Coordinates of C-alpha atoms in Angstrom, one line a residue:
X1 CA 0.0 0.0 0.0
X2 CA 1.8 3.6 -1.1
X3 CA 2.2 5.2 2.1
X4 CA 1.0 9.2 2.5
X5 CA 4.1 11.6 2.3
X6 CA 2.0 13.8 4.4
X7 CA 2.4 11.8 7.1
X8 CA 6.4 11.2 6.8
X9 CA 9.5 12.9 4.9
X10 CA 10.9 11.5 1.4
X11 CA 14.4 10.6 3.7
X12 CA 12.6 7.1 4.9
X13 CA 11.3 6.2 1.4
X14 CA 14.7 7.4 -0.2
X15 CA 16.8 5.3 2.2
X16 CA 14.3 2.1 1.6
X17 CA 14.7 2.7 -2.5
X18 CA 18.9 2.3 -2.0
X19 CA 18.6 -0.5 0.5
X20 CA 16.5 -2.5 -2.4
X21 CA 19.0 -0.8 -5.2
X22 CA 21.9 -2.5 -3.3
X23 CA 20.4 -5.6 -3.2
X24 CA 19.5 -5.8 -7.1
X25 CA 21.7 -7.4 -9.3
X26 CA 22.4 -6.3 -13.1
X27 CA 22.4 -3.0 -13.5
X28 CA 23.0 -2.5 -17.2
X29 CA 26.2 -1.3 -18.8
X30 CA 27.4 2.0 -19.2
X31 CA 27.6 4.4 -22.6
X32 CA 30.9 2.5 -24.3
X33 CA 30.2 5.0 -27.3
X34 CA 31.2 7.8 -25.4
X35 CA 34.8 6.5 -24.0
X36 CA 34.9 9.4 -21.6
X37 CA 31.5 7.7 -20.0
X38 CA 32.6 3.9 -20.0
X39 CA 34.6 4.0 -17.0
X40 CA 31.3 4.3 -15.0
X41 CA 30.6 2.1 -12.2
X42 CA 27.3 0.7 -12.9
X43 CA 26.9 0.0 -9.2
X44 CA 26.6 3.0 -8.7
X45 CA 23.7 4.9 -7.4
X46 CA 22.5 8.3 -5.9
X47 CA 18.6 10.1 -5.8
X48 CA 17.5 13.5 -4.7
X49 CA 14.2 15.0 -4.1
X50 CA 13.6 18.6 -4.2
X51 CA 10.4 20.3 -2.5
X52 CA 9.0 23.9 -3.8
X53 CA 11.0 25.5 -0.7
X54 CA 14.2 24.2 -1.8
X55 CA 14.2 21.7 0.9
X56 CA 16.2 18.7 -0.3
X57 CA 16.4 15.1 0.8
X58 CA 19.3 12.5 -0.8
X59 CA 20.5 9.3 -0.9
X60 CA 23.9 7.3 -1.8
X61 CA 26.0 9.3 -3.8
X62 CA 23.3 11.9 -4.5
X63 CA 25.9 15.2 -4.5
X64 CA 28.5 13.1 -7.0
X65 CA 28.7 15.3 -10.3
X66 CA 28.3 12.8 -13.4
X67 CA 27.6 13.8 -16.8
X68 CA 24.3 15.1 -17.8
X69 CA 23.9 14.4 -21.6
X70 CA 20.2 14.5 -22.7
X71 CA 19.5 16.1 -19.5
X72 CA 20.2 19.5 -20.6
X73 CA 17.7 19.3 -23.5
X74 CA 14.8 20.3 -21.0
X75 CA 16.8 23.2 -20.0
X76 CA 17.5 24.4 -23.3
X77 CA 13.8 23.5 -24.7
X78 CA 12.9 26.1 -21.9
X79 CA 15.3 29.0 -22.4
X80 CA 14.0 28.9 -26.1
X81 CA 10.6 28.2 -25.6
X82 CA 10.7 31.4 -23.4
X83 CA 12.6 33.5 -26.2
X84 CA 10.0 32.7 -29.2
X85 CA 7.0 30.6 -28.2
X86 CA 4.9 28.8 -30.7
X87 CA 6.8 29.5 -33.6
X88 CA 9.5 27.0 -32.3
X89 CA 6.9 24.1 -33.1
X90 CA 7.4 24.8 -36.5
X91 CA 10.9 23.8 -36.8
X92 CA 10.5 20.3 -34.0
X93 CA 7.0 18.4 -33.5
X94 CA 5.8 17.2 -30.3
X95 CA 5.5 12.9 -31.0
X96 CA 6.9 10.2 -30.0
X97 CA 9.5 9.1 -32.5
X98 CA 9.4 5.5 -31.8
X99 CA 12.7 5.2 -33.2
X100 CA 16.5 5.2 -31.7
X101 CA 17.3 8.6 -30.5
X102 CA 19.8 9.2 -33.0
X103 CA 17.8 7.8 -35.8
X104 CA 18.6 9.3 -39.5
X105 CA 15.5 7.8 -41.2
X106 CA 12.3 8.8 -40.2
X107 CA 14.3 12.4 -40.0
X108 CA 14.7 12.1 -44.2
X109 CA 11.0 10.8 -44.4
X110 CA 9.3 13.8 -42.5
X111 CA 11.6 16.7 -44.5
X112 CA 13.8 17.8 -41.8
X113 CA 11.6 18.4 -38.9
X114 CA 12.1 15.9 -36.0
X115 CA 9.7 14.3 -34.5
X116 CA 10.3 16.0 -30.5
X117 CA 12.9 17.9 -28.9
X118 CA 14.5 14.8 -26.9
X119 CA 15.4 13.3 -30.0
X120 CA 18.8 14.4 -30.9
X121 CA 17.4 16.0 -34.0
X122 CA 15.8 17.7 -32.4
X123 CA 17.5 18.7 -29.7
X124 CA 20.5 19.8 -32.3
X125 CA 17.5 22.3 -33.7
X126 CA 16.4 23.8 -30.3
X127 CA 20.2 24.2 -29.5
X128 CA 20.5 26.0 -32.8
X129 CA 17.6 28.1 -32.4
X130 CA 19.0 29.2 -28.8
X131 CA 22.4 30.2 -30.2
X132 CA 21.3 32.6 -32.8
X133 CA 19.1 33.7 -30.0
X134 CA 21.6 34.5 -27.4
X135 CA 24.9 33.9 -29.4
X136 CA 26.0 31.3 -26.6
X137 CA 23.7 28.6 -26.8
X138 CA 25.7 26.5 -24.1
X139 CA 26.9 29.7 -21.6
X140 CA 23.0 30.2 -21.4
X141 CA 22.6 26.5 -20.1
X142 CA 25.1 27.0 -18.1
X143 CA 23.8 29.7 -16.8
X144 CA 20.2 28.9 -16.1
X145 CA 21.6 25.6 -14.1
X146 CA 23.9 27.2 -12.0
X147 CA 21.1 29.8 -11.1
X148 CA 18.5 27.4 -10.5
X149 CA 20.4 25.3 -8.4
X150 CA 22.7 27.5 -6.1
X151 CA 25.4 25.9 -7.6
X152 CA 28.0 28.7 -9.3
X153 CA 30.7 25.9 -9.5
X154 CA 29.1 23.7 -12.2
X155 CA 30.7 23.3 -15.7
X156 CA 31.5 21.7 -18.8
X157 CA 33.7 18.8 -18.4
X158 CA 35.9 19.2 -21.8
X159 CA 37.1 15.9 -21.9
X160 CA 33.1 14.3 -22.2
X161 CA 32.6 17.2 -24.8
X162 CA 36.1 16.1 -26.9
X163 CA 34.9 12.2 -26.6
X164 CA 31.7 12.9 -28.0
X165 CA 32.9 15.4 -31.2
X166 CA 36.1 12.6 -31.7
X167 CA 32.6 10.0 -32.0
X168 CA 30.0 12.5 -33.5
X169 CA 29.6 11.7 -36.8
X170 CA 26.1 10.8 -36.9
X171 CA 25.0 14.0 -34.8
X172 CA 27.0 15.7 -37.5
X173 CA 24.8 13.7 -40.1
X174 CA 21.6 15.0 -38.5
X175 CA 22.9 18.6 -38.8
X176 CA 23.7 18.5 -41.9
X177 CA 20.6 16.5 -43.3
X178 CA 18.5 19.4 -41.6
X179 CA 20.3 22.1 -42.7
X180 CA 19.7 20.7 -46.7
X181 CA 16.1 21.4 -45.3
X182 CA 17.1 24.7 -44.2
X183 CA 16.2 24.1 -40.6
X184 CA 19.3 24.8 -39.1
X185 CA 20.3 28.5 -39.3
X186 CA 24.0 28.3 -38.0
X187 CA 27.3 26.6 -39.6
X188 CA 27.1 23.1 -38.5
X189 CA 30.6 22.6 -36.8
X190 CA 29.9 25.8 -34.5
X191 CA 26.4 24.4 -33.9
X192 CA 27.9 20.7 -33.0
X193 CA 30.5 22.6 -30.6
X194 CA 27.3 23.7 -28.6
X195 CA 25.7 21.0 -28.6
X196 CA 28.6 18.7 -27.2
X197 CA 29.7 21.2 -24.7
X198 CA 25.9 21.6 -23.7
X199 CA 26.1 18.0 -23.2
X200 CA 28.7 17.8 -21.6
X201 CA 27.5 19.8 -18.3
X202 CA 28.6 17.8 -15.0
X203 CA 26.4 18.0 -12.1
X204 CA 24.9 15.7 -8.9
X205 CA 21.6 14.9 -8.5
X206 CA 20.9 17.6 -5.6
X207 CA 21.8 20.3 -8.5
X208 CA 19.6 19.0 -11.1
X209 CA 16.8 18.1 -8.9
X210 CA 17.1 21.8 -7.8
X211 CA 17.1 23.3 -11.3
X212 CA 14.4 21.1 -12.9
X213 CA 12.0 23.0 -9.8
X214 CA 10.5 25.6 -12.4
X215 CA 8.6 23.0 -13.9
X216 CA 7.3 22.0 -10.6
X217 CA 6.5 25.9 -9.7
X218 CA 4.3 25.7 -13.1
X219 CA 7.4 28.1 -14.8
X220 CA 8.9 30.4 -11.8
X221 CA 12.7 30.1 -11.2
X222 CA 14.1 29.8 -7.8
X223 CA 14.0 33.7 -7.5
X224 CA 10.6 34.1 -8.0
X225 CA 10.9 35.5 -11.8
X226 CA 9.0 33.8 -14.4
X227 CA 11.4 31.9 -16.8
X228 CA 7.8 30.0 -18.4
X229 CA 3.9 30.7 -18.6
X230 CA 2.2 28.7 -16.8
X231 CA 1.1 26.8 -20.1
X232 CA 4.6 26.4 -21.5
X233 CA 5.6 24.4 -18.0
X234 CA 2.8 22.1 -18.9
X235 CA 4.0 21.8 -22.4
X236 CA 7.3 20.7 -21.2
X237 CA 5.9 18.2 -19.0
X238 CA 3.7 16.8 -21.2
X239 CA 6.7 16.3 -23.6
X240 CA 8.6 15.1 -21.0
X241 CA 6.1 12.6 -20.2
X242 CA 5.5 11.0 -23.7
X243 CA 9.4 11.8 -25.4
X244 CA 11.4 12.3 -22.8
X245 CA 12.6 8.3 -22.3
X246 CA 13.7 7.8 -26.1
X247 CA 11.4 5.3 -27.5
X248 CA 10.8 4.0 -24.3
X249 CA 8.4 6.7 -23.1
X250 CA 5.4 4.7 -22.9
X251 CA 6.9 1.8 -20.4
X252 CA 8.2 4.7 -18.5
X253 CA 5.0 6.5 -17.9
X254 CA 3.2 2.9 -17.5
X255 CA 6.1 2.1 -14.6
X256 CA 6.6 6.0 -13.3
X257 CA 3.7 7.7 -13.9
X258 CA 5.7 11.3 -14.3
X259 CA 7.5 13.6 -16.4
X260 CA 11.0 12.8 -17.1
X261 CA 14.2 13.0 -19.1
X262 CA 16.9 11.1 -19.3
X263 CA 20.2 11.1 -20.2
X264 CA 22.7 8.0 -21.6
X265 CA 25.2 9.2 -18.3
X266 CA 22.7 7.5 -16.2
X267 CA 20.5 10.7 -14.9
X268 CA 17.3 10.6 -14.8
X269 CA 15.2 14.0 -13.5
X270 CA 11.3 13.8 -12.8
X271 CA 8.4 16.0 -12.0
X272 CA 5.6 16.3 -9.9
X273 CA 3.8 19.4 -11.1
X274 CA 2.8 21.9 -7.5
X275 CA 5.1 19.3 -5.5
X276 CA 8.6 18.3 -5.8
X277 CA 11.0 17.4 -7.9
X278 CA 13.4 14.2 -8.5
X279 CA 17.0 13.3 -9.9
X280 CA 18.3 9.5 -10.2
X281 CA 21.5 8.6 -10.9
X282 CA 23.2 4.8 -11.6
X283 CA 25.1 4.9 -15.3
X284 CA 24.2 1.3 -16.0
X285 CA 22.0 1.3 -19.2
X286 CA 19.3 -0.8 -20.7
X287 CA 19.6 -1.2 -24.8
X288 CA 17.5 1.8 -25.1
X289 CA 19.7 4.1 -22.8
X290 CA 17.7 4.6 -19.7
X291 CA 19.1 4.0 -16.6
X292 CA 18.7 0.4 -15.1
X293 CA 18.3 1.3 -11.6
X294 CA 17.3 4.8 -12.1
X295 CA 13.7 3.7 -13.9
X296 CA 13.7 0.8 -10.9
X297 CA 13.9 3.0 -8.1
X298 CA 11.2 6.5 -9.9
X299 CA 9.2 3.2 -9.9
X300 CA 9.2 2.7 -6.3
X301 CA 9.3 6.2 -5.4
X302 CA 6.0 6.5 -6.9
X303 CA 4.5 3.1 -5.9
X304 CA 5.7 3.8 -2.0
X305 CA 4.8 7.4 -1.9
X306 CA 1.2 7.3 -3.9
X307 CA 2.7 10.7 -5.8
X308 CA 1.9 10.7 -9.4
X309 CA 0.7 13.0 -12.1
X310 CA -2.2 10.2 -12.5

């Protein structure tokens, strides 16, 4: 029976999560792709929750940095989303793409617009649209997550962004086949330098569990400002919710029952709209590059606790 977390603190249900973690064999392997990521323990294993007064509870190694990777697509979705509203979806749609994240073919079917923003497709045109916004594409990430989670010291981590432009060649594909559309505006090596070195962003699972909380504050930042409408936080939920898991959305939302994004360094963050916000960590991955553990334990979090957008 999901116990009420009116009537006790996340700490309990966090520490019952790792105990069952620790006691779980296979955890998936890590991302070998990225060589910079394969030295990963997939033991591993830390979880945060964030609540709208910045109160935050953790677990295991919950303030280890690791890399974010997809992670930051949320964050940039927003700080573009804020800049030009609407018009946005007519360069990315808003589907699931059923297909591998990285996927070249259904890109050529549909004429250059990619199915979602979690997609790297269309992720690359979000991160493009952002840089002729603001000029620095990744500073303004950067910025946004060290605001958001109190955090000044967080960074790139040059090495994971050199791995991944040394092994990028079919990101570079995806640029270049959308710009033969004409829906990439900037030259595609500066664009792929933003987009690796947005990627590329190390931080713990109390940081990004801290900075996903304007999705949870229905668009306010930790300041009180308004980074989002109220409408374009639901937006990003909702696309969190049925894109944000690769093509593996739907198990996720049948498991998890939230919004969520994650990322092939093993985070995973989630929402509770008007509540409280989660980050999972554990860099062992399934073949669809979600996080072994870190689907296993949102599921218990939301079995144990009853919280759910459902």
């Amino acid at each position: 029976m999901a116990a009420s977390t009116s009537s006790l603190t996340f700490q309990p249900v966090l520490e019952r999560i790792a105990e069952e973690t620790e006691r779980t064999p296979g955890r998936g392997r890590p991302a070998d792709y990225i060589p910079a990521l394969a030295a990963r323990d997939p033991r591993s294993f830390g979880m945060a929750v964030a609540e709208l007064d910045g109160t935050v509870y953790g677990v295991g190694e919950w303030r280890e940095p690791f890399s974010t990777q997809s992670i930051t697509k949320v964050f940039t979705l927003a700080l573009d989303l804020a800049r030009e509203g609407d018009a946005l979806w007519e360069h990315v749609g808003r589907e699931p793409s059923g297909n591998p994240f990285n996927s070249l073919v259904q890109l050529e079917y549909e004429h250059g617009i990619p199915r979602n923003p979690f997609i790297n497709a269309g992720a690359l045109v979000v991160t493009d649209r952002l840089h002729t916004r603001t000029g620095d594409a990744a500073g303004e990430l950067l910025s946004l997550l060290r605001a958001e989670s109190g955090n000044a010291g967080l960074d790139f981590d040059h090495d994971v962004a050199a791995s991944e432009t040394a092994h990028g060649d079919r990101n570079a594909a995806l640029a270049h086949l959308m710009a033969s559309y004409g829906n990439i505006d900037n030259p595609v090596p500066v664009l792929l330098d933003e987009y690796f070195r947005q990627c590329s962003v190390m931080a713990s699972c109390a940081d990004l569990a801290l900075a996903t909380m304007f999705l949870a504050r229905h668009g306010l930042r930790a300041d009180g400002s308004r980074l989002l409408s109220r409408s374009q936080a639901k937006q990003i939920n909702a696309i969190m919710l049925t894109c944000g898991t690769y093509d593996a959305a739907g198990d996720f939302a049948y498991r998890v029952g939230l919004p969520g994004k994650s990322g092939v360094g093993g985070g995973i963050i989630a929402v509770v709209p008007g509540r409280c916000t989660l980050c999972v960590w554990s860099p062992g991955l399934d073949e669809r590059g979600n996080s072994v553990a870190g689907v296993a334990a949102l599921d218990r979090f939301t079995t144990l606790t009853g919280v759910s957008v459902f």
